PDB file of C-alpha atoms in Angstrom:
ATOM      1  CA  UNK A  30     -15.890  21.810  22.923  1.00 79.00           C
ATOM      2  CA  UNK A  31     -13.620  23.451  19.586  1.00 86.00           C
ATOM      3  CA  UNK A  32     -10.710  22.793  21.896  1.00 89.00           C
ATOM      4  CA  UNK A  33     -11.347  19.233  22.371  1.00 91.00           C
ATOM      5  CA  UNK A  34     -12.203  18.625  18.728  1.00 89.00           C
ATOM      6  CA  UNK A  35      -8.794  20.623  17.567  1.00 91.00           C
ATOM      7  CA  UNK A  36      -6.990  18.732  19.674  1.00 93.00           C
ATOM      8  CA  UNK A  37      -8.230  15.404  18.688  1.00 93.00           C
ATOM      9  CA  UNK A  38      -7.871  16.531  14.979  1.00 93.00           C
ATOM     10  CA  UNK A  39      -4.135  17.686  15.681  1.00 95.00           C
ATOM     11  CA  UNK A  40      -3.950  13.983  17.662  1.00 96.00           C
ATOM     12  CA  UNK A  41      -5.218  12.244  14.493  1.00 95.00           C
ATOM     13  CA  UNK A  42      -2.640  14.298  12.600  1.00 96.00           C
ATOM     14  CA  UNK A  43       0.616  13.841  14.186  1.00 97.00           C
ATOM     15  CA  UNK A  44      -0.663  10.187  14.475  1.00 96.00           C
ATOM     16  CA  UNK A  45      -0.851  10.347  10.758  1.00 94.00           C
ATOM     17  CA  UNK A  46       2.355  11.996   9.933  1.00 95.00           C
ATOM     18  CA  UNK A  47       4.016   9.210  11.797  1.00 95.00           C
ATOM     19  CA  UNK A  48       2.656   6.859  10.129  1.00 93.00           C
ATOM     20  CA  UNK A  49       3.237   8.213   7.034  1.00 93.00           C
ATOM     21  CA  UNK A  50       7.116   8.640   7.941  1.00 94.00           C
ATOM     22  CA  UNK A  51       6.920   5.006   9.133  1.00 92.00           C
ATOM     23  CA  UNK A  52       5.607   3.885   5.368  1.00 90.00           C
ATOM     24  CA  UNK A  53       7.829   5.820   3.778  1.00 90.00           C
ATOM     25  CA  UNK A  54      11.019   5.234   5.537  1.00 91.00           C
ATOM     26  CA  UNK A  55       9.999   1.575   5.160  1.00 89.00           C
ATOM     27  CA  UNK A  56       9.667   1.938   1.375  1.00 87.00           C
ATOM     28  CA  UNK A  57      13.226   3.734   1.095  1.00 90.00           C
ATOM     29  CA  UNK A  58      15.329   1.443   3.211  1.00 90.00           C
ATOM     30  CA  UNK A  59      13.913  -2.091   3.349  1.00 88.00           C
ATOM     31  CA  UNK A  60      15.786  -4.716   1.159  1.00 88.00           C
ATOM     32  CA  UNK A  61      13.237  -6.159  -1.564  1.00 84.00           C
ATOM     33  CA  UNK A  62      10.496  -5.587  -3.687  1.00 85.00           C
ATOM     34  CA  UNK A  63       8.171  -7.780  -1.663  1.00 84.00           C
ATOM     35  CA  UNK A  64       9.083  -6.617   1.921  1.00 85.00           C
ATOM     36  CA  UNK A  65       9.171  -2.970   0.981  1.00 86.00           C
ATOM     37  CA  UNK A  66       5.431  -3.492  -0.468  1.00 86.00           C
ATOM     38  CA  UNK A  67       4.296  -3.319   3.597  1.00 82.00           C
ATOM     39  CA  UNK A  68       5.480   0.134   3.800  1.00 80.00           C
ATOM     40  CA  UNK A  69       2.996   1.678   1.841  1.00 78.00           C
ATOM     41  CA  UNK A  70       0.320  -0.853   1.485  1.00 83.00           C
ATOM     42  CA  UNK A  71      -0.240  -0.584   5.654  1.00 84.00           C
ATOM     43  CA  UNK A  72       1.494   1.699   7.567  1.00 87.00           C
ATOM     44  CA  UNK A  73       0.578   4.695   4.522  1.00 85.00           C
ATOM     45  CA  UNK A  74      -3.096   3.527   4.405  1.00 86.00           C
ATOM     46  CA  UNK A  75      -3.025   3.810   8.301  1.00 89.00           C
ATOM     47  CA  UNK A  76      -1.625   7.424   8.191  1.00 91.00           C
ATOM     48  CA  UNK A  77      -4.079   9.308   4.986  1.00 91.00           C
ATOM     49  CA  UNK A  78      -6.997   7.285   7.210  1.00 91.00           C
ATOM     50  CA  UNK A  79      -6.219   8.813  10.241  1.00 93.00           C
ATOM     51  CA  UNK A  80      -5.600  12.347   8.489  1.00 93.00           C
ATOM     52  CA  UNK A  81      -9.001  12.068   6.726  1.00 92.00           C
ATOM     53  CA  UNK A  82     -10.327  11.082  10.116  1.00 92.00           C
ATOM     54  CA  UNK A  83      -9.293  14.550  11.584  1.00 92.00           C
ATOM     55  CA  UNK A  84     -10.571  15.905   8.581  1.00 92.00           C
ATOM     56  CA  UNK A  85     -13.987  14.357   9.228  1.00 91.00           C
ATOM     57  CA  UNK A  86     -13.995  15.595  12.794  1.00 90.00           C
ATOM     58  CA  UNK A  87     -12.600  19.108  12.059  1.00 90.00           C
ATOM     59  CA  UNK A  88     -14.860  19.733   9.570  1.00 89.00           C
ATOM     60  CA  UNK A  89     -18.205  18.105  10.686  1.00 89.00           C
ATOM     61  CA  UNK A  90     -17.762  19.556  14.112  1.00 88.00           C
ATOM     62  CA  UNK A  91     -15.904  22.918  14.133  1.00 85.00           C
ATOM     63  CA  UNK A  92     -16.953  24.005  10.501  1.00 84.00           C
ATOM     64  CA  UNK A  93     -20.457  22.405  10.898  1.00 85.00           C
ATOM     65  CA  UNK A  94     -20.040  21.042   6.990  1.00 84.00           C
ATOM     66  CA  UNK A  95     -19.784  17.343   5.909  1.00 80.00           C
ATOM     67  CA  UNK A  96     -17.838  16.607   2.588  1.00 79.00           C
ATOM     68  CA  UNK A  97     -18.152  14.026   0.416  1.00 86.00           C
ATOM     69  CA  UNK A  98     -14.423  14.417  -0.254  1.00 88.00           C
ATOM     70  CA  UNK A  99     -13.356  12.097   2.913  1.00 88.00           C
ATOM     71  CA  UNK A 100     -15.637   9.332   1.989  1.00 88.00           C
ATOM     72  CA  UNK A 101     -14.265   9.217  -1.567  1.00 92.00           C
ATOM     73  CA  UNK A 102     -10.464   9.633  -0.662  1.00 91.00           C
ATOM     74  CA  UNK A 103     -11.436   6.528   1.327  1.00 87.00           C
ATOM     75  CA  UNK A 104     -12.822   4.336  -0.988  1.00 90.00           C
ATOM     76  CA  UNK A 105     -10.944   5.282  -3.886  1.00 91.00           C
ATOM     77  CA  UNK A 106      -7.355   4.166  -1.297  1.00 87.00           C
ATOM     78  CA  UNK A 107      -9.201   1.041  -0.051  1.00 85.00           C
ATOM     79  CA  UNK A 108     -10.216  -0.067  -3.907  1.00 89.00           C
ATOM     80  CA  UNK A 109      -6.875   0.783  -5.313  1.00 89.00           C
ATOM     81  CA  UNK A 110      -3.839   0.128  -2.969  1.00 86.00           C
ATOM     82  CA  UNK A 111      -4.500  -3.828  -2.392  1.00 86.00           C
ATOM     83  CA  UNK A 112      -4.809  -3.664  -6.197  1.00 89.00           C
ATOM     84  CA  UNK A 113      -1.503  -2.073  -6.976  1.00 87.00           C
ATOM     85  CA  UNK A 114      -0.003  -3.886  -4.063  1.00 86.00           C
ATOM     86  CA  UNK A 115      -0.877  -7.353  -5.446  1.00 86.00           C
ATOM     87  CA  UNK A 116       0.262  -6.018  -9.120  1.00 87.00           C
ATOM     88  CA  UNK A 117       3.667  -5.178  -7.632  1.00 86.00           C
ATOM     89  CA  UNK A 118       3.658  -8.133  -5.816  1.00 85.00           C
ATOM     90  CA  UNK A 119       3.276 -10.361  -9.043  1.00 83.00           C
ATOM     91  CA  UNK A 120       5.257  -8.633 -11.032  1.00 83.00           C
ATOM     92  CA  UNK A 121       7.925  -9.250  -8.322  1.00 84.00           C
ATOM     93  CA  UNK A 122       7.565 -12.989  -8.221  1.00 81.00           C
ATOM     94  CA  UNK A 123       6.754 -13.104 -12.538  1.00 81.00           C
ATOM     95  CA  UNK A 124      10.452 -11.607 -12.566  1.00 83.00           C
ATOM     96  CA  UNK A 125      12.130 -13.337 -10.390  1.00 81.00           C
ATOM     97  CA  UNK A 126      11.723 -17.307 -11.037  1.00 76.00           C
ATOM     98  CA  UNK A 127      13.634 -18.175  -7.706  1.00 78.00           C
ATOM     99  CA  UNK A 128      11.223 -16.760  -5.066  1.00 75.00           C
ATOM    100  CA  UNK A 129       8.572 -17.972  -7.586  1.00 73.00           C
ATOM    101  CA  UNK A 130      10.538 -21.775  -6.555  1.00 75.00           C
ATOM    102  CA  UNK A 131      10.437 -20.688  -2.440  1.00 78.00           C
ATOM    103  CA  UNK A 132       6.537 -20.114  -1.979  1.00 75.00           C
ATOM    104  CA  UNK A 133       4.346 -22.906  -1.065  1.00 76.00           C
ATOM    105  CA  UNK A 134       1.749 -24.427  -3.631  1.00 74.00           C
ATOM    106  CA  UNK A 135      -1.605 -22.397  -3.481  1.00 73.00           C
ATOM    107  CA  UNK A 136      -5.029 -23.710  -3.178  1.00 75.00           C
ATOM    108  CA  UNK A 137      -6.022 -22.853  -6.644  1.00 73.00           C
ATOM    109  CA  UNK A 138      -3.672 -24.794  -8.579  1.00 70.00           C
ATOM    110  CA  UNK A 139      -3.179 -22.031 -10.821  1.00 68.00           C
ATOM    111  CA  UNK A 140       0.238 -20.852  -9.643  1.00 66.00           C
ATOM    112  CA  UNK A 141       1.047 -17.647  -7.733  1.00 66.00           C
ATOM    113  CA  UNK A 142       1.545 -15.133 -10.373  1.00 62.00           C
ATOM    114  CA  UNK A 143      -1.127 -16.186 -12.894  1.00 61.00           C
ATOM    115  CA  UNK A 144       1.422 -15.656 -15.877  1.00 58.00           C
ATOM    116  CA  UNK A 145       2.922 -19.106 -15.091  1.00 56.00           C
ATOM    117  CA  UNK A 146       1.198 -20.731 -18.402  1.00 49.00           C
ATOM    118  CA  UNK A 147       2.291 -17.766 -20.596  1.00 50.00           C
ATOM    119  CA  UNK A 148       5.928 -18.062 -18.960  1.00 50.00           C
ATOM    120  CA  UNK A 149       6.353 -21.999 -19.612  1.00 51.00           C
ATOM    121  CA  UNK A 150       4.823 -21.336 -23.465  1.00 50.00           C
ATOM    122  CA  UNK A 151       7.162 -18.232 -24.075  1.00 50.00           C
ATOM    123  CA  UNK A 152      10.597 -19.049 -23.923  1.00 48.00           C
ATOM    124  CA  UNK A 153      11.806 -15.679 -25.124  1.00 47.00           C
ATOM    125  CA  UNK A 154      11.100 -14.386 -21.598  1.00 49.00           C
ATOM    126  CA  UNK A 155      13.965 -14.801 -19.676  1.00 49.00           C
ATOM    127  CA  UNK A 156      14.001 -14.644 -15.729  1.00 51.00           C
ATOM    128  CA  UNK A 157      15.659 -11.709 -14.544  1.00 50.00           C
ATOM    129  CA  UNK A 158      17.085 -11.747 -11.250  1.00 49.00           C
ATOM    130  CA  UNK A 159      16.305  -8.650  -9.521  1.00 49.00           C
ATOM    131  CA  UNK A 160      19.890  -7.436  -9.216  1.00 48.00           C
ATOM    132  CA  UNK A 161      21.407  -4.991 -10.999  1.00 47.00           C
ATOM    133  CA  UNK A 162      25.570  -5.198 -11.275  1.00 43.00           C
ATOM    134  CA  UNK A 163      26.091  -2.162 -13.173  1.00 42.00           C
TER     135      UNK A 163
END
């Protein structure tokens, strides 16, 4: 039995890492802002759950202790990485007026990056293009 639950921990581990690698090779060599958001939003998320998952199995089964720490690594990545994803993400399109031009309408009316109002009243904030030629 502790060889079957170490080697579906080390599974759930290796299947971690390479997600992780995956995520993070995706953040350092994809193009833009919003296609290098997948990298860590998904394929990251996928690799620290499956490590905490061979942490839940290690420890509940071979250590015969539950933690509380798995549970809250959990919810605290689930609660804050679609946050910070969709912050990027509209920070992204708030700064660069010309993607802002390419998406479709949404359903709300209310414009994709919720600073639309603010941007049309406030002329002294200028769109910046993303690109730096320095």
């Amino acid at each position: 039995m502790m060889v079957l639950v170490e080697t579906a921990s080390a599974v759930f581990i290796v299947i971690g890492g390479v997600f992780l690698f995956v995520g993070s090779f995706g953040l350092a060599k994809l193009p833009d802002t919003m296609r290098r958001l997948h990298g860590p939003t998904k394929a990251t998320t996928l690799g620290i759950g499956s490590l905490l998952i061979a942490s839940i199995l290690f420890f509940a089964l071979v250590q015969q202790s539950v933690g509380i720490h798995e549970i809250l690594i959990t919810l605290f990545l689930f609660l804050t990485a679609p946050v910070s994803a969709n912050m990027v993400a509209k920070a992204h399109i708030f700064r660069n007026q010309g993607v802002k031009e390419t998406l479709p309408p949404d359903a709300g009316g209310s414009g994709w990056a919720t600073l639309t109002a603010q941007t049309e009243s406030n002329e002294a904030v200028a769109p910046r293009s993303g690109v730096n030629n320095s």
